[in-house]
Amino acid sequence: MTIYTKTPKGQDEIAHRSGDVGQRARRLLILIDGRRGTDELAALSADDAIATTLSQLEEAGLIEAVAAAAPERVMPAAAVEPASRAASGGQAPKAGDLQLARDFMMNTLRTFHGPYAKLGLMKRIQAAPDRDGLMALHEEWLASISETRIGRKRAEELTERLMAVM
């Protein structure tokens, strides 16, 4: 799996819309951030011909391959630590762990719905005082994520990642 990043020409295209890039390629160009691999880009863009679109963007000089991603994603240590602590029946989650959970919930909402949709839910997530408050919002968050096709596919994975952080 290859990871792509935008070239300066690609960044300029995003900023100024020259009209040389089709809608499908532009959508994919916007999603390319130097961190997502081709599999994740394919899932997010719902582009059946992603290989062709990527090669067109690369030939146009708008993107470049930066690295081959590892076949398996490793969760960050910050996300693994709370899960192991909870499994051992350890301490209550720290405020920083709760903030990670809040950020995860809000970032996934923004990813699947955009920055201005679901603002009420985002405000309630941000205002949740503790783990129980966030857990009370879990069902609504999951239902919101599941409103999109990709969200339905990834709902179980996202829930597992959220629980690992909390």
Coordinates of N, CA and C in Angstrom, one line a residue:
M1 N 0.8 -1.2 0.0 CA 0.0 0.0 0.0 C 0.9 1.2 0.0
T2 N 0.6 2.1 -0.9 CA 1.4 3.3 -1.1 C 0.7 4.5 -0.4
I3 N 1.6 5.4 0.1 CA 1.0 6.7 0.7 C 1.5 7.8 -0.2
Y4 N 0.5 8.7 -0.5 CA 0.8 9.8 -1.4 C 0.7 11.1 -0.6
T5 N 1.4 12.1 -1.1 CA 1.3 13.5 -0.6 C 1.1 14.5 -1.8
K6 N 0.6 15.6 -1.5 CA 0.4 16.6 -2.5 C 1.7 17.3 -2.8
T7 N 1.9 17.6 -4.0 CA 3.1 18.5 -4.4 C 2.6 19.9 -4.3
P8 N 3.6 20.9 -4.4 CA 3.2 22.3 -4.4 C 2.2 22.6 -5.5
K9 N 2.3 22.0 -6.6 CA 1.3 22.2 -7.7 C 0.0 21.6 -7.3
G10 N -0.1 20.5 -6.6 CA -1.3 20.0 -6.1 C -2.0 20.9 -5.1
Q11 N -1.2 21.4 -4.2 CA -1.7 22.4 -3.2 C -2.3 23.6 -3.8
D12 N -1.6 24.1 -4.9 CA -2.1 25.2 -5.6 C -3.4 24.9 -6.3
E13 N -3.5 23.7 -6.9 CA -4.8 23.3 -7.5 C -5.9 23.3 -6.5
I14 N -5.7 22.8 -5.3 CA -6.7 22.8 -4.3 C -7.2 24.3 -4.0
A15 N -6.2 25.2 -3.9 CA -6.5 26.5 -3.5 C -7.1 27.4 -4.6
H16 N -6.8 27.1 -5.8 CA -7.2 28.0 -6.9 C -8.1 27.4 -8.0
R17 N -8.4 26.1 -8.0 CA -9.3 25.4 -8.9 C -9.1 25.9 -10.3
S18 N -8.0 25.4 -10.9 CA -7.7 25.8 -12.3 C -8.7 25.2 -13.3
G19 N -9.4 24.2 -12.9 CA -10.4 23.6 -13.8 C -9.8 22.4 -14.7
D20 N -8.5 22.2 -14.5 CA -7.8 21.1 -15.2 C -8.1 19.7 -14.6
V21 N -8.6 19.7 -13.4 CA -8.8 18.4 -12.7 C -10.3 18.1 -12.6
G22 N -10.7 16.9 -12.9 CA -12.1 16.5 -12.9 C -12.5 16.4 -11.4
Q23 N -13.8 16.3 -11.3 CA -14.4 16.2 -9.9 C -13.9 15.0 -9.1
R24 N -13.9 13.8 -9.7 CA -13.4 12.6 -9.0 C -12.0 12.8 -8.6
A25 N -11.1 13.3 -9.5 CA -9.7 13.4 -9.2 C -9.5 14.5 -8.1
R26 N -10.3 15.6 -8.2 CA -10.2 16.7 -7.2 C -10.6 16.2 -5.8
R27 N -11.7 15.4 -5.8 CA -12.1 14.8 -4.5 C -11.0 14.0 -3.9
L28 N -10.4 13.2 -4.7 CA -9.3 12.3 -4.2 C -8.1 13.2 -3.8
L29 N -7.8 14.2 -4.6 CA -6.7 15.1 -4.3 C -6.9 15.8 -2.9
I30 N -8.1 16.2 -2.6 CA -8.4 16.8 -1.3 C -8.1 15.8 -0.2
L31 N -8.4 14.5 -0.4 CA -8.3 13.5 0.7 C -6.8 13.1 0.9
I32 N -6.0 13.3 -0.1 CA -4.6 12.9 0.1 C -3.9 13.9 1.1
D33 N -3.3 13.3 2.1 CA -2.7 14.1 3.2 C -1.3 13.6 3.6
G34 N -0.8 12.6 2.9 CA 0.6 12.1 3.3 C 0.5 11.1 4.4
R35 N -0.7 10.8 4.9 CA -0.8 9.8 6.0 C -1.7 8.6 5.6
R36 N -2.6 8.8 4.8 CA -3.5 7.7 4.4 C -3.0 6.9 3.2
G37 N -3.1 5.6 3.3 CA -2.7 4.7 2.3 C -3.8 4.6 1.2
T38 N -3.5 3.9 0.2 CA -4.4 3.7 -0.9 C -5.7 3.0 -0.5
D39 N -5.6 2.1 0.4 CA -6.8 1.4 0.8 C -7.8 2.3 1.5
E40 N -7.2 3.1 2.4 CA -8.1 4.1 3.1 C -8.6 5.2 2.2
L41 N -7.8 5.6 1.3 CA -8.3 6.6 0.3 C -9.4 6.0 -0.6
A42 N -9.3 4.7 -0.9 CA -10.3 4.1 -1.7 C -11.6 4.0 -0.9
A43 N -11.5 3.7 0.3 CA -12.7 3.6 1.2 C -13.4 5.0 1.3
L44 N -12.6 6.0 1.5 CA -13.1 7.4 1.8 C -13.7 8.0 0.5
S45 N -13.0 7.7 -0.6 CA -13.4 8.4 -1.9 C -14.5 7.6 -2.6
A46 N -14.7 6.4 -2.3 CA -15.7 5.5 -3.0 C -15.4 5.5 -4.5
D47 N -14.2 5.6 -4.9 CA -13.8 5.6 -6.3 C -13.4 4.2 -6.7
D48 N -14.1 3.6 -7.6 CA -13.9 2.3 -8.1 C -12.6 2.2 -8.9
A49 N -12.2 3.3 -9.5 CA -11.0 3.3 -10.4 C -9.9 4.1 -9.7
I50 N -9.7 3.9 -8.4 CA -8.7 4.8 -7.7 C -7.3 4.7 -8.3
A51 N -6.9 3.5 -8.7 CA -5.6 3.4 -9.3 C -5.4 4.2 -10.5
T52 N -6.4 4.3 -11.3 CA -6.3 5.1 -12.5 C -6.3 6.6 -12.1
T53 N -7.2 7.0 -11.2 CA -7.2 8.4 -10.7 C -5.9 8.8 -10.1
L54 N -5.3 7.9 -9.3 CA -4.0 8.2 -8.6 C -3.0 8.4 -9.7
S55 N -3.0 7.5 -10.7 CA -1.9 7.7 -11.7 C -2.1 8.9 -12.5
Q56 N -3.3 9.3 -12.8 CA -3.6 10.6 -13.5 C -3.0 11.8 -12.7
L57 N -3.3 11.8 -11.4 CA -2.9 12.9 -10.5 C -1.3 12.9 -10.4
E58 N -0.7 11.7 -10.4 CA 0.7 11.6 -10.3 C 1.4 12.1 -11.6
E59 N 0.8 11.7 -12.7 CA 1.3 12.1 -14.0 C 1.2 13.6 -14.2
A60 N 0.1 14.2 -13.7 CA -0.1 15.6 -13.8 C 0.9 16.4 -12.8
G61 N 1.6 15.7 -12.0 CA 2.5 16.3 -11.0 C 1.8 16.9 -9.8
L62 N 0.6 16.5 -9.5 CA -0.2 17.0 -8.4 C 0.1 16.2 -7.1
I63 N 0.5 15.0 -7.2 CA 0.8 14.2 -6.0 C 2.1 13.4 -6.3
E64 N 2.7 12.9 -5.2 CA 3.8 12.0 -5.4 C 3.8 10.9 -4.3
A65 N 4.3 9.8 -4.6 CA 4.4 8.7 -3.6 C 5.5 9.0 -2.6
V66 N 5.2 8.8 -1.3 CA 6.2 9.1 -0.3 C 6.8 7.9 0.4
A67 N 5.9 6.8 0.5 CA 6.4 5.6 1.2 C 5.4 4.5 1.0
A68 N 5.9 3.3 1.3 CA 5.0 2.2 1.3 C 4.6 2.0 2.8
A69 N 3.3 1.9 3.0 CA 2.8 1.8 4.4 C 3.0 0.4 4.9
A70 N 3.1 0.2 6.2 CA 3.2 -1.1 6.8 C 1.9 -1.8 6.6
P71 N 1.9 -3.1 6.4 CA 0.7 -3.8 6.1 C -0.4 -3.7 7.2
E72 N 0.1 -3.6 8.4 CA -0.9 -3.5 9.5 C -0.7 -2.3 10.3
R73 N -1.8 -1.6 10.6 CA -1.7 -0.3 11.4 C -1.5 -0.7 12.9
V74 N -0.6 0.1 13.5 CA -0.3 -0.1 14.9 C -1.0 1.1 15.6
M75 N -1.8 0.8 16.7 CA -2.4 1.9 17.4 C -1.4 2.6 18.2
P76 N -1.5 3.9 18.4 CA -0.6 4.7 19.2 C -0.6 4.3 20.6
A77 N 0.5 4.5 21.3 CA 0.7 4.0 22.6 C -0.3 4.7 23.5
A78 N -0.7 5.9 23.3 CA -1.7 6.6 24.1 C -3.1 5.9 24.0
A79 N -3.4 5.3 22.9 CA -4.6 4.5 22.8 C -4.6 3.2 23.4
V80 N -3.4 2.5 23.4 CA -3.3 1.2 23.9 C -3.2 1.2 25.5
E81 N -2.6 2.2 26.0 CA -2.4 2.2 27.5 C -3.7 2.2 28.2
P82 N -4.7 3.1 27.9 CA -5.9 3.0 28.6 C -6.6 1.7 28.5
A83 N -6.6 1.0 27.4 CA -7.2 -0.3 27.3 C -6.6 -1.3 28.2
S84 N -5.3 -1.3 28.3 CA -4.6 -2.3 29.1 C -4.9 -1.9 30.6
R85 N -4.9 -0.7 30.9 CA -5.2 -0.3 32.3 C -6.6 -0.7 32.7
A86 N -7.6 -0.5 31.8 CA -9.0 -0.9 32.0 C -9.1 -2.4 32.2
A87 N -8.4 -3.2 31.4 CA -8.4 -4.6 31.4 C -7.8 -5.1 32.7
S88 N -6.9 -4.4 33.3 CA -6.3 -4.9 34.5 C -7.1 -4.4 35.7
G89 N -8.2 -3.7 35.5 CA -9.0 -3.2 36.6 C -8.3 -2.1 37.3
G90 N -7.5 -1.3 36.6 CA -6.7 -0.3 37.2 C -7.5 1.0 37.5
Q91 N -6.8 2.1 37.4 CA -7.3 3.4 37.8 C -8.3 3.9 36.9
A92 N -9.0 4.9 37.3 CA -10.0 5.6 36.4 C -9.3 6.3 35.3
P93 N -9.9 6.6 34.2 CA -9.2 7.3 33.1 C -8.8 8.7 33.5
K94 N -7.7 9.1 33.0 CA -7.2 10.5 33.3 C -8.0 11.5 32.4
A95 N -7.9 12.8 32.8 CA -8.6 13.8 32.0 C -8.0 13.8 30.6
G96 N -6.7 13.6 30.4 CA -6.1 13.5 29.1 C -6.7 12.4 28.2
D97 N -7.0 11.2 28.8 CA -7.6 10.1 28.1 C -9.0 10.5 27.7
L98 N -9.7 11.2 28.5 CA -11.1 11.6 28.1 C -11.0 12.6 27.0
Q99 N -10.0 13.5 27.0 CA -9.9 14.4 25.9 C -9.6 13.7 24.6
L100 N -8.8 12.7 24.7 CA -8.5 11.9 23.5 C -9.8 11.3 23.0
A101 N -10.6 10.8 23.9 CA -11.9 10.2 23.4 C -12.8 11.2 22.8
R102 N -12.9 12.4 23.4 CA -13.7 13.5 22.9 C -13.2 13.9 21.5
D103 N -11.9 14.0 21.4 CA -11.3 14.4 20.1 C -11.6 13.3 19.0
F104 N -11.4 12.1 19.4 CA -11.7 11.0 18.5 C -13.2 11.0 18.0
M105 N -14.1 11.2 18.9 CA -15.5 11.3 18.5 C -15.8 12.5 17.6
M106 N -15.2 13.6 17.9 CA -15.5 14.8 17.1 C -14.8 14.7 15.8
N107 N -13.6 14.2 15.7 CA -12.9 14.0 14.4 C -13.6 13.1 13.5
T108 N -14.1 12.0 14.1 CA -14.8 11.1 13.2 C -16.1 11.7 12.7
L109 N -16.8 12.5 13.5 CA -18.0 13.2 13.0 C -17.7 14.1 11.9
R110 N -16.6 14.9 12.1 CA -16.2 15.8 11.0 C -15.8 15.1 9.8
T111 N -15.1 13.9 9.9 CA -14.7 13.1 8.7 C -15.9 12.6 7.9
F112 N -16.9 12.1 8.6 CA -18.0 11.5 7.9 C -19.1 12.5 7.6
H113 N -19.2 13.7 8.2 CA -20.3 14.6 8.0 C -19.8 16.0 7.6
G114 N -18.6 16.3 7.7 CA -18.1 17.7 7.4 C -18.1 18.5 8.7
P115 N -17.5 19.7 8.6 CA -17.2 20.5 9.9 C -18.4 21.1 10.5
Y116 N -19.5 21.3 9.7 CA -20.7 22.0 10.2 C -21.9 21.2 10.5
A117 N -21.9 19.9 10.1 CA -23.0 19.1 10.5 C -22.8 18.5 11.9
K118 N -23.9 18.1 12.5 CA -23.9 17.5 13.8 C -23.2 18.4 14.9
L119 N -23.4 19.7 14.8 CA -22.8 20.6 15.7 C -23.4 20.4 17.1
G120 N -24.7 20.1 17.2 CA -25.3 19.9 18.6 C -24.6 18.7 19.3
L121 N -24.4 17.6 18.5 CA -23.8 16.5 19.1 C -22.3 16.8 19.5
M122 N -21.6 17.5 18.6 CA -20.2 17.9 18.9 C -20.2 18.7 20.2
K123 N -21.1 19.6 20.4 CA -21.1 20.5 21.6 C -21.3 19.6 22.8
R124 N -22.3 18.7 22.7 CA -22.5 17.8 23.9 C -21.3 16.9 24.2
I125 N -20.6 16.4 23.1 CA -19.4 15.6 23.4 C -18.4 16.5 24.1
Q126 N -18.2 17.7 23.6 CA -17.2 18.5 24.2 C -17.5 18.9 25.7
A127 N -18.8 19.0 26.0 CA -19.2 19.4 27.3 C -19.4 18.2 28.3
A128 N -19.2 17.0 27.8 CA -19.4 15.8 28.6 C -18.3 15.9 29.8
P129 N -18.8 15.8 31.0 CA -17.8 16.0 32.1 C -16.9 14.8 32.5
D130 N -17.4 13.6 32.1 CA -16.6 12.4 32.5 C -16.9 11.3 31.5
R131 N -16.3 10.1 31.8 CA -16.5 9.0 30.9 C -17.9 8.6 30.8
D132 N -18.7 8.6 31.9 CA -20.1 8.2 31.8 C -20.9 9.2 30.9
G133 N -20.5 10.4 30.9 CA -21.2 11.4 30.0 C -20.9 11.1 28.6
L134 N -19.6 10.7 28.3 CA -19.3 10.3 26.9 C -20.0 9.0 26.5
M135 N -20.0 8.1 27.4 CA -20.7 6.8 27.1 C -22.2 7.0 26.8
A136 N -22.8 8.0 27.5 CA -24.2 8.3 27.2 C -24.4 8.8 25.8
L137 N -23.4 9.4 25.2 CA -23.5 9.9 23.9 C -23.0 8.9 22.8
H138 N -22.5 7.8 23.2 CA -22.0 6.8 22.3 C -23.0 6.3 21.3
E139 N -24.2 6.0 21.7 CA -25.2 5.5 20.8 C -25.5 6.5 19.7
E140 N -25.7 7.8 20.1 CA -26.0 8.9 19.2 C -24.8 9.1 18.2
W141 N -23.6 9.0 18.7 CA -22.4 9.2 17.9 C -22.4 8.0 16.9
L142 N -22.6 6.8 17.3 CA -22.5 5.7 16.4 C -23.6 5.7 15.4
A143 N -24.8 6.2 15.8 CA -25.9 6.3 14.8 C -25.5 7.4 13.7
S144 N -24.9 8.4 14.2 CA -24.5 9.5 13.2 C -23.4 9.0 12.3
I145 N -22.5 8.3 12.8 CA -21.4 7.7 11.9 C -22.0 6.8 10.9
S146 N -23.0 6.0 11.4 CA -23.6 4.9 10.5 C -24.6 5.5 9.5
E147 N -24.8 6.8 9.5 CA -25.6 7.4 8.4 C -24.9 7.4 7.1
T148 N -23.6 7.3 7.1 CA -22.9 7.2 5.8 C -22.5 5.8 5.5
R149 N -22.4 5.5 4.2 CA -22.0 4.2 3.7 C -20.7 3.7 4.3
I150 N -19.7 4.5 4.3 CA -18.4 4.2 4.8 C -18.4 4.1 6.3
G151 N -19.2 4.9 6.9 CA -19.4 4.9 8.4 C -20.0 3.5 8.8
R152 N -21.0 3.1 8.1 CA -21.6 1.8 8.4 C -20.5 0.6 8.3
K153 N -19.7 0.7 7.3 CA -18.6 -0.3 7.1 C -17.6 -0.3 8.3
R154 N -17.3 0.9 8.8 CA -16.2 1.1 9.8 C -16.8 1.2 11.2
A155 N -18.1 1.1 11.4 CA -18.7 1.4 12.7 C -18.1 0.6 13.8
E156 N -17.9 -0.7 13.6 CA -17.4 -1.6 14.6 C -15.9 -1.3 14.9
E157 N -15.1 -1.0 13.9 CA -13.7 -0.7 14.1 C -13.6 0.6 14.9
L158 N -14.4 1.6 14.5 CA -14.3 2.9 15.2 C -14.8 2.8 16.7
T159 N -15.8 2.0 16.9 CA -16.2 1.8 18.3 C -15.1 1.1 19.1
E160 N -14.5 0.1 18.5 CA -13.4 -0.5 19.2 C -12.2 0.4 19.6
R161 N -11.9 1.3 18.6 CA -10.9 2.3 18.8 C -11.3 3.3 19.9
L162 N -12.5 3.7 19.9 CA -13.0 4.6 20.9 C -13.0 4.0 22.3
M163 N -13.4 2.7 22.4 CA -13.4 2.0 23.7 C -11.9 1.9 24.2
A164 N -11.0 1.7 23.3 CA -9.6 1.5 23.7 C -9.1 2.8 24.3
V165 N -9.5 3.9 23.8 CA -9.1 5.2 24.3 C -9.7 5.5 25.6
M166 N -11.0 5.2 25.8 CA -11.7 5.5 27.0 C -11.3 4.5 28.1

